[in-house]
CSV table of C-alpha atoms in Angstrom, one decimal:
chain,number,residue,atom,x,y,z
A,1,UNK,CA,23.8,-49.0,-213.8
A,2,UNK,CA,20.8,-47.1,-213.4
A,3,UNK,CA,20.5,-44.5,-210.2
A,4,UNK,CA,17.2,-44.1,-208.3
A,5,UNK,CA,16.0,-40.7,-208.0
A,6,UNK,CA,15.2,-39.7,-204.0
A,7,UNK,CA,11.8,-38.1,-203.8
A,8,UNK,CA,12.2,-34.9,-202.3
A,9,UNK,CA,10.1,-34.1,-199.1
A,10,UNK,CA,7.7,-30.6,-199.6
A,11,UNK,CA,8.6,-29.5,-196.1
A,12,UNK,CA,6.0,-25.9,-196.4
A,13,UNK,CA,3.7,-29.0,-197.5
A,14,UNK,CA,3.9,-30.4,-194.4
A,15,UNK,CA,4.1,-27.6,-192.8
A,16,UNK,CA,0.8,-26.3,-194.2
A,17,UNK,CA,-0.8,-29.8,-193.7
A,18,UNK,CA,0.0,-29.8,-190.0
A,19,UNK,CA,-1.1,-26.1,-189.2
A,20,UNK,CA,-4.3,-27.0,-191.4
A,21,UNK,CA,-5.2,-30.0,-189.0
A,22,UNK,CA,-4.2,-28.0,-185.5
A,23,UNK,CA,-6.9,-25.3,-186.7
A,24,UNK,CA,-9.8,-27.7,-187.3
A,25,UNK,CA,-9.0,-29.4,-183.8
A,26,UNK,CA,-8.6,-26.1,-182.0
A,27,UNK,CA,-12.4,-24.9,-184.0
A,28,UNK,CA,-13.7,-28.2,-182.5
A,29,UNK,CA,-12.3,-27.4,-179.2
A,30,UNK,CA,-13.9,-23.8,-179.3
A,31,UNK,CA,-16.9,-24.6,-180.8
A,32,UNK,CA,-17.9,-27.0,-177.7
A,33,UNK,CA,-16.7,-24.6,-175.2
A,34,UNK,CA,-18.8,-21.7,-176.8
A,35,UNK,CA,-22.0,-23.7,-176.4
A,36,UNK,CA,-21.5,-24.6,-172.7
A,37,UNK,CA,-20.8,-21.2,-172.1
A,38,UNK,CA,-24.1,-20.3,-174.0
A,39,UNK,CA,-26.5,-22.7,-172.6
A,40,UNK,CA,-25.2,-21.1,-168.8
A,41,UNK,CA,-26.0,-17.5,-169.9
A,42,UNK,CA,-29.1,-18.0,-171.4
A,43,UNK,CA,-30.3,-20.1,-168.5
A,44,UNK,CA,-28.6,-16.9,-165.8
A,45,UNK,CA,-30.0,-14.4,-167.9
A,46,UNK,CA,-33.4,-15.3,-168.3
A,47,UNK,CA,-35.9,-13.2,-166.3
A,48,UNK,CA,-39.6,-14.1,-165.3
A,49,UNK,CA,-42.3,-12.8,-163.2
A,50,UNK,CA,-43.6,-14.1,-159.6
A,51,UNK,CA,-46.5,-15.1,-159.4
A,52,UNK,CA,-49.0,-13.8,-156.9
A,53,UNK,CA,-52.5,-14.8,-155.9
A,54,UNK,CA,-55.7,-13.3,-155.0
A,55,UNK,CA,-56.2,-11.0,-151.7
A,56,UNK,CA,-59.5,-10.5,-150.5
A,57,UNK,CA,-60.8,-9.0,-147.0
A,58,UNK,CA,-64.4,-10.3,-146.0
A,59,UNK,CA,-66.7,-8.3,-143.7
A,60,UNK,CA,-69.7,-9.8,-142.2
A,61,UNK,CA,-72.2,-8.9,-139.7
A,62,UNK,CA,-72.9,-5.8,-137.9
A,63,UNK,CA,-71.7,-2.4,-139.5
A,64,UNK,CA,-70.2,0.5,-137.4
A,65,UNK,CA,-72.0,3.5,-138.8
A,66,UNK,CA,-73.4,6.1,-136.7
A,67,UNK,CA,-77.3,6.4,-136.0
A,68,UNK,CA,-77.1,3.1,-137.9
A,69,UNK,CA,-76.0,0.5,-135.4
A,70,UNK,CA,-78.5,-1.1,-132.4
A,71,UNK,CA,-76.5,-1.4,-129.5
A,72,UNK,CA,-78.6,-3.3,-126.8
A,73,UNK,CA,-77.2,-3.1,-123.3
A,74,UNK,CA,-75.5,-7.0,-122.5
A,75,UNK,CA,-76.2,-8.0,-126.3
A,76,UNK,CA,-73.1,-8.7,-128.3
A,77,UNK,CA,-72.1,-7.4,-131.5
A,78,UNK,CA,-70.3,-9.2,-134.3
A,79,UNK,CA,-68.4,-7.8,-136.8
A,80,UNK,CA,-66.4,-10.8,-138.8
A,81,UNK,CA,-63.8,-10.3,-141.2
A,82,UNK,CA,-61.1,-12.8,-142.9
A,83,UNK,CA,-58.4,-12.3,-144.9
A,84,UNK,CA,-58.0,-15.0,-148.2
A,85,UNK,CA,-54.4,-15.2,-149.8
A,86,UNK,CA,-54.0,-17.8,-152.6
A,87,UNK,CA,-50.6,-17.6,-152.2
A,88,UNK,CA,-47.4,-16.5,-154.0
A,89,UNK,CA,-44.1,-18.2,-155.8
A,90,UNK,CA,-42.5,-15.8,-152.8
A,91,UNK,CA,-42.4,-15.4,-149.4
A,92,UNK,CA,-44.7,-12.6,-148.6
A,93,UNK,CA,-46.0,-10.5,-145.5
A,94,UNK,CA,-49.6,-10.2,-145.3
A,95,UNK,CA,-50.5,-7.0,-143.7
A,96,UNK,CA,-54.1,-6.1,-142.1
A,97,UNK,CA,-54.5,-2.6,-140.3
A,98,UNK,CA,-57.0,-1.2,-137.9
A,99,UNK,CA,-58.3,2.3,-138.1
A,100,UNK,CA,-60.4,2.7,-134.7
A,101,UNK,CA,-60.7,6.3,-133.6
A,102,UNK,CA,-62.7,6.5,-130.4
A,103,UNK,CA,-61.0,2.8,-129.4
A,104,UNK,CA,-58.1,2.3,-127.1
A,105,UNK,CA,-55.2,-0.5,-127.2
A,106,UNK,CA,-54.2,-2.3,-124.1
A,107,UNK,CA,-51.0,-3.4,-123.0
A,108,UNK,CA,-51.3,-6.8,-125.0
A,109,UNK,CA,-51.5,-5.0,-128.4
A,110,UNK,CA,-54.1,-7.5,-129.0
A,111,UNK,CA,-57.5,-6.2,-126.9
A,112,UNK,CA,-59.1,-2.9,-127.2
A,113,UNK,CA,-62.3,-1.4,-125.4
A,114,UNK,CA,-64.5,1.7,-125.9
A,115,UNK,CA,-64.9,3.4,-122.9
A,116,UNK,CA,-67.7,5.7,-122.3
A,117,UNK,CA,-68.8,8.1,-119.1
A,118,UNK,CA,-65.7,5.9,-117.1
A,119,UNK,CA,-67.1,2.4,-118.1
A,120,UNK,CA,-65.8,0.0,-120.7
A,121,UNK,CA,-68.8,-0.2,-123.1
A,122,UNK,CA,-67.6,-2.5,-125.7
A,123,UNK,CA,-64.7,-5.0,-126.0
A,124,UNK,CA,-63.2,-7.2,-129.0
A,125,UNK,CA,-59.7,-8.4,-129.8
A,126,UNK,CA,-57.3,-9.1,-132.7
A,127,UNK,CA,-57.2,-13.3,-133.5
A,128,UNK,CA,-54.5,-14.9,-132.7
A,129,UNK,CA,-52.0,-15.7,-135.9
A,130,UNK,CA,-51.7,-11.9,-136.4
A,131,UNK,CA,-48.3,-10.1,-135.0
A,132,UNK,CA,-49.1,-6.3,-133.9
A,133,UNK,CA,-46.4,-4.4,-136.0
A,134,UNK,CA,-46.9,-0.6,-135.2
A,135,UNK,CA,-49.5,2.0,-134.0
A,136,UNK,CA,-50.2,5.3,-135.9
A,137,UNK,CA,-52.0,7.6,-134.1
A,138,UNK,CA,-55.8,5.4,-134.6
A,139,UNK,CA,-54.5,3.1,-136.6
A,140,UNK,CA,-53.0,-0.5,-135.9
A,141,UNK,CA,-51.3,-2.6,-138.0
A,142,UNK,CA,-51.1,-6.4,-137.6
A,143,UNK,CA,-49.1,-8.7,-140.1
A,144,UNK,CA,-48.2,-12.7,-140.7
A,145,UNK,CA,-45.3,-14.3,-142.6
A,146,UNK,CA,-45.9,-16.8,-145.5
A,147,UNK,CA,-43.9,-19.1,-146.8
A,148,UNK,CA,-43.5,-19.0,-150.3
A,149,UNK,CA,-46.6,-21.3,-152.1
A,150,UNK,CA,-48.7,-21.0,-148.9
A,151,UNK,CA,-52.0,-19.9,-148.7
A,152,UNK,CA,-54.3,-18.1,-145.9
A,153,UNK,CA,-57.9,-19.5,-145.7
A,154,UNK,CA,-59.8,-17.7,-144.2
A,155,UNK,CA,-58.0,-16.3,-141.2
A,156,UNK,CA,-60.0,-14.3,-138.8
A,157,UNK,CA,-59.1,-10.4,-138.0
A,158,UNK,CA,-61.0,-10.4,-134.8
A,159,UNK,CA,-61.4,-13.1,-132.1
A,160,UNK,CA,-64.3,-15.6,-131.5
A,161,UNK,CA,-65.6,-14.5,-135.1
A,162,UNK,CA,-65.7,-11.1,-134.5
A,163,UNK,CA,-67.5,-11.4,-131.1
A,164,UNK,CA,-67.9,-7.4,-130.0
A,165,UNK,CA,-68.5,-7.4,-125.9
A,166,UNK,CA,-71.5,-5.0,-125.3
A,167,UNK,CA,-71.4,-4.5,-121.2
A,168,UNK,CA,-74.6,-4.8,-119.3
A,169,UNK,CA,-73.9,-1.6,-117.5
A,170,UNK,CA,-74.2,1.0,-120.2
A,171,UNK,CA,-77.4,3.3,-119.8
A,172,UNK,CA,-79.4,5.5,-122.1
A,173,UNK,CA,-76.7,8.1,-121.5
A,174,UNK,CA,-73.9,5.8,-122.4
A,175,UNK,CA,-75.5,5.2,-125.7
A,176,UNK,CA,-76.3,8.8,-126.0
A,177,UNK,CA,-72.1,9.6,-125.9
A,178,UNK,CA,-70.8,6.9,-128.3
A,179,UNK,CA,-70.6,9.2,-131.8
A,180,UNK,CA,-68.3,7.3,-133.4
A,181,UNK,CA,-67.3,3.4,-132.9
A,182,UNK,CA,-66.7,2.9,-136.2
A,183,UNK,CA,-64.1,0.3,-137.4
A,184,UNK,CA,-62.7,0.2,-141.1
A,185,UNK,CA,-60.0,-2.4,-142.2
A,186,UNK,CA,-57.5,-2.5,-145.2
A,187,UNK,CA,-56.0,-5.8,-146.0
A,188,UNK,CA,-52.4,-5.5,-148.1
A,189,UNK,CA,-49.5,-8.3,-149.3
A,190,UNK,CA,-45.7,-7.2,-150.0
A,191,UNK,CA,-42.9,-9.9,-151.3
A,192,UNK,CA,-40.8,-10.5,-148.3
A,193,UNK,CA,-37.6,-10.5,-150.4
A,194,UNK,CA,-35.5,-6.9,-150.6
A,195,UNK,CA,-37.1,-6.2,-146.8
A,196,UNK,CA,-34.9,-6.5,-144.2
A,197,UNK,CA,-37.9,-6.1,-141.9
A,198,UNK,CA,-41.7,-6.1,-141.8
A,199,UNK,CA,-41.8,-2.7,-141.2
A,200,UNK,CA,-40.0,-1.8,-144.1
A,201,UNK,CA,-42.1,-3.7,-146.0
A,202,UNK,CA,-44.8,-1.9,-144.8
A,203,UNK,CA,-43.4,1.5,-145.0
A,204,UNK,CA,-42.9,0.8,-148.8
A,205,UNK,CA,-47.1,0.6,-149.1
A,206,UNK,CA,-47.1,4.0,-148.1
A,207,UNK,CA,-44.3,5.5,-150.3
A,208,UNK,CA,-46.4,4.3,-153.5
């Protein structure tokens, strides 16, 4: 009678064959977690630059230079000037400031006046939209907060398009003592993020 031979199992076959198919599942496994993980870093790391627009302070109309300027008793000046700001990807503070040595500021930090032999001579103000941040000896500095992607059209620095007030009352004399009602402007923009205040913001124009 014949006897069947029993095929014997290769157990470090199996073995191998197992371990062989628990590595390719595990690369698979891996390999999809490694490109998540990729496509989030590149996308965190990635860096580009804001964008900002064009600034640009107009003046029109009569200029304050000594011997230069006609001042006619009860005849207002005008001395226009806007600020343009195309706008930027970021918030931003726009910042306009006011160097007028023979001037003085009143109460509102909005009105000034030149006063001459105990009379107010001339008279303008700031335009509304523009928040007095701080005075420096003869210099004022007005600001406005944009949101980011919005631009300034434009805005006026001085009221009623730059009306100046020239009093009635002022004589010959009067004329003969105002040596300096000069008026000069600087028009700046800062990104409002990393400032905790407008000040700051401005204060960082000066440190450059």
């Amino acid at each position: 009678m014949a006897h069947c031979k029993k095929a014997k199992l290769n157990i470090p076959m199996c073995v191998a064959c197992v371990l062989f198919c628990l590595t390719l599942f595990s690369f698979h496994l891996c390999g999809g977690l490694y490109a998540r993980y990729t496509a989030r870093g590149s996308a965190s790391d990635s860096a580009r630059v804001i964008k900002f627009g064009e600034l640009t302070l107009t003046e029109t109309g009569d200029f304050f230079q000594p011997g230069k300027l006609l001042i006619i008793p009860g005849v207002d000046l005008k001395k226009r000037a806007t600020v343009d700001f195309s706008g930027s990807e970021a918030a931003t503070y726009v910042f306009v400031s006011i160097t007028a040595p023979s001037w003085s500021m009143a109460g509102d930090n909005r009105s000034f006046s030149l006063s001459v032999n105990g009379k107010d001579a001339l008279r303008w103000s700031v335009a509304s939209g523009w928040t007095h941040l701080k005075t420096t000896g003869n210099t004022y500095v007005y600001y406005r907060a944009l949101d980011p992607n919005t631009p300034l059209s434009s805005a006026d620095v001085f009221a009623n398009e730059g009306t100046i007030d020239v009093s009635e009352e002022i004589t010959k004399d009067d004329l003969a003592a105002m040596t300096d009602v000069s008026i000069a402007l600087r028009a700046a923009v800062v990104q409002l993020n990393g400032f905790t205040t407008p000040e700051a913001a401005w204060d960082s124009l000066a440190a450059k």
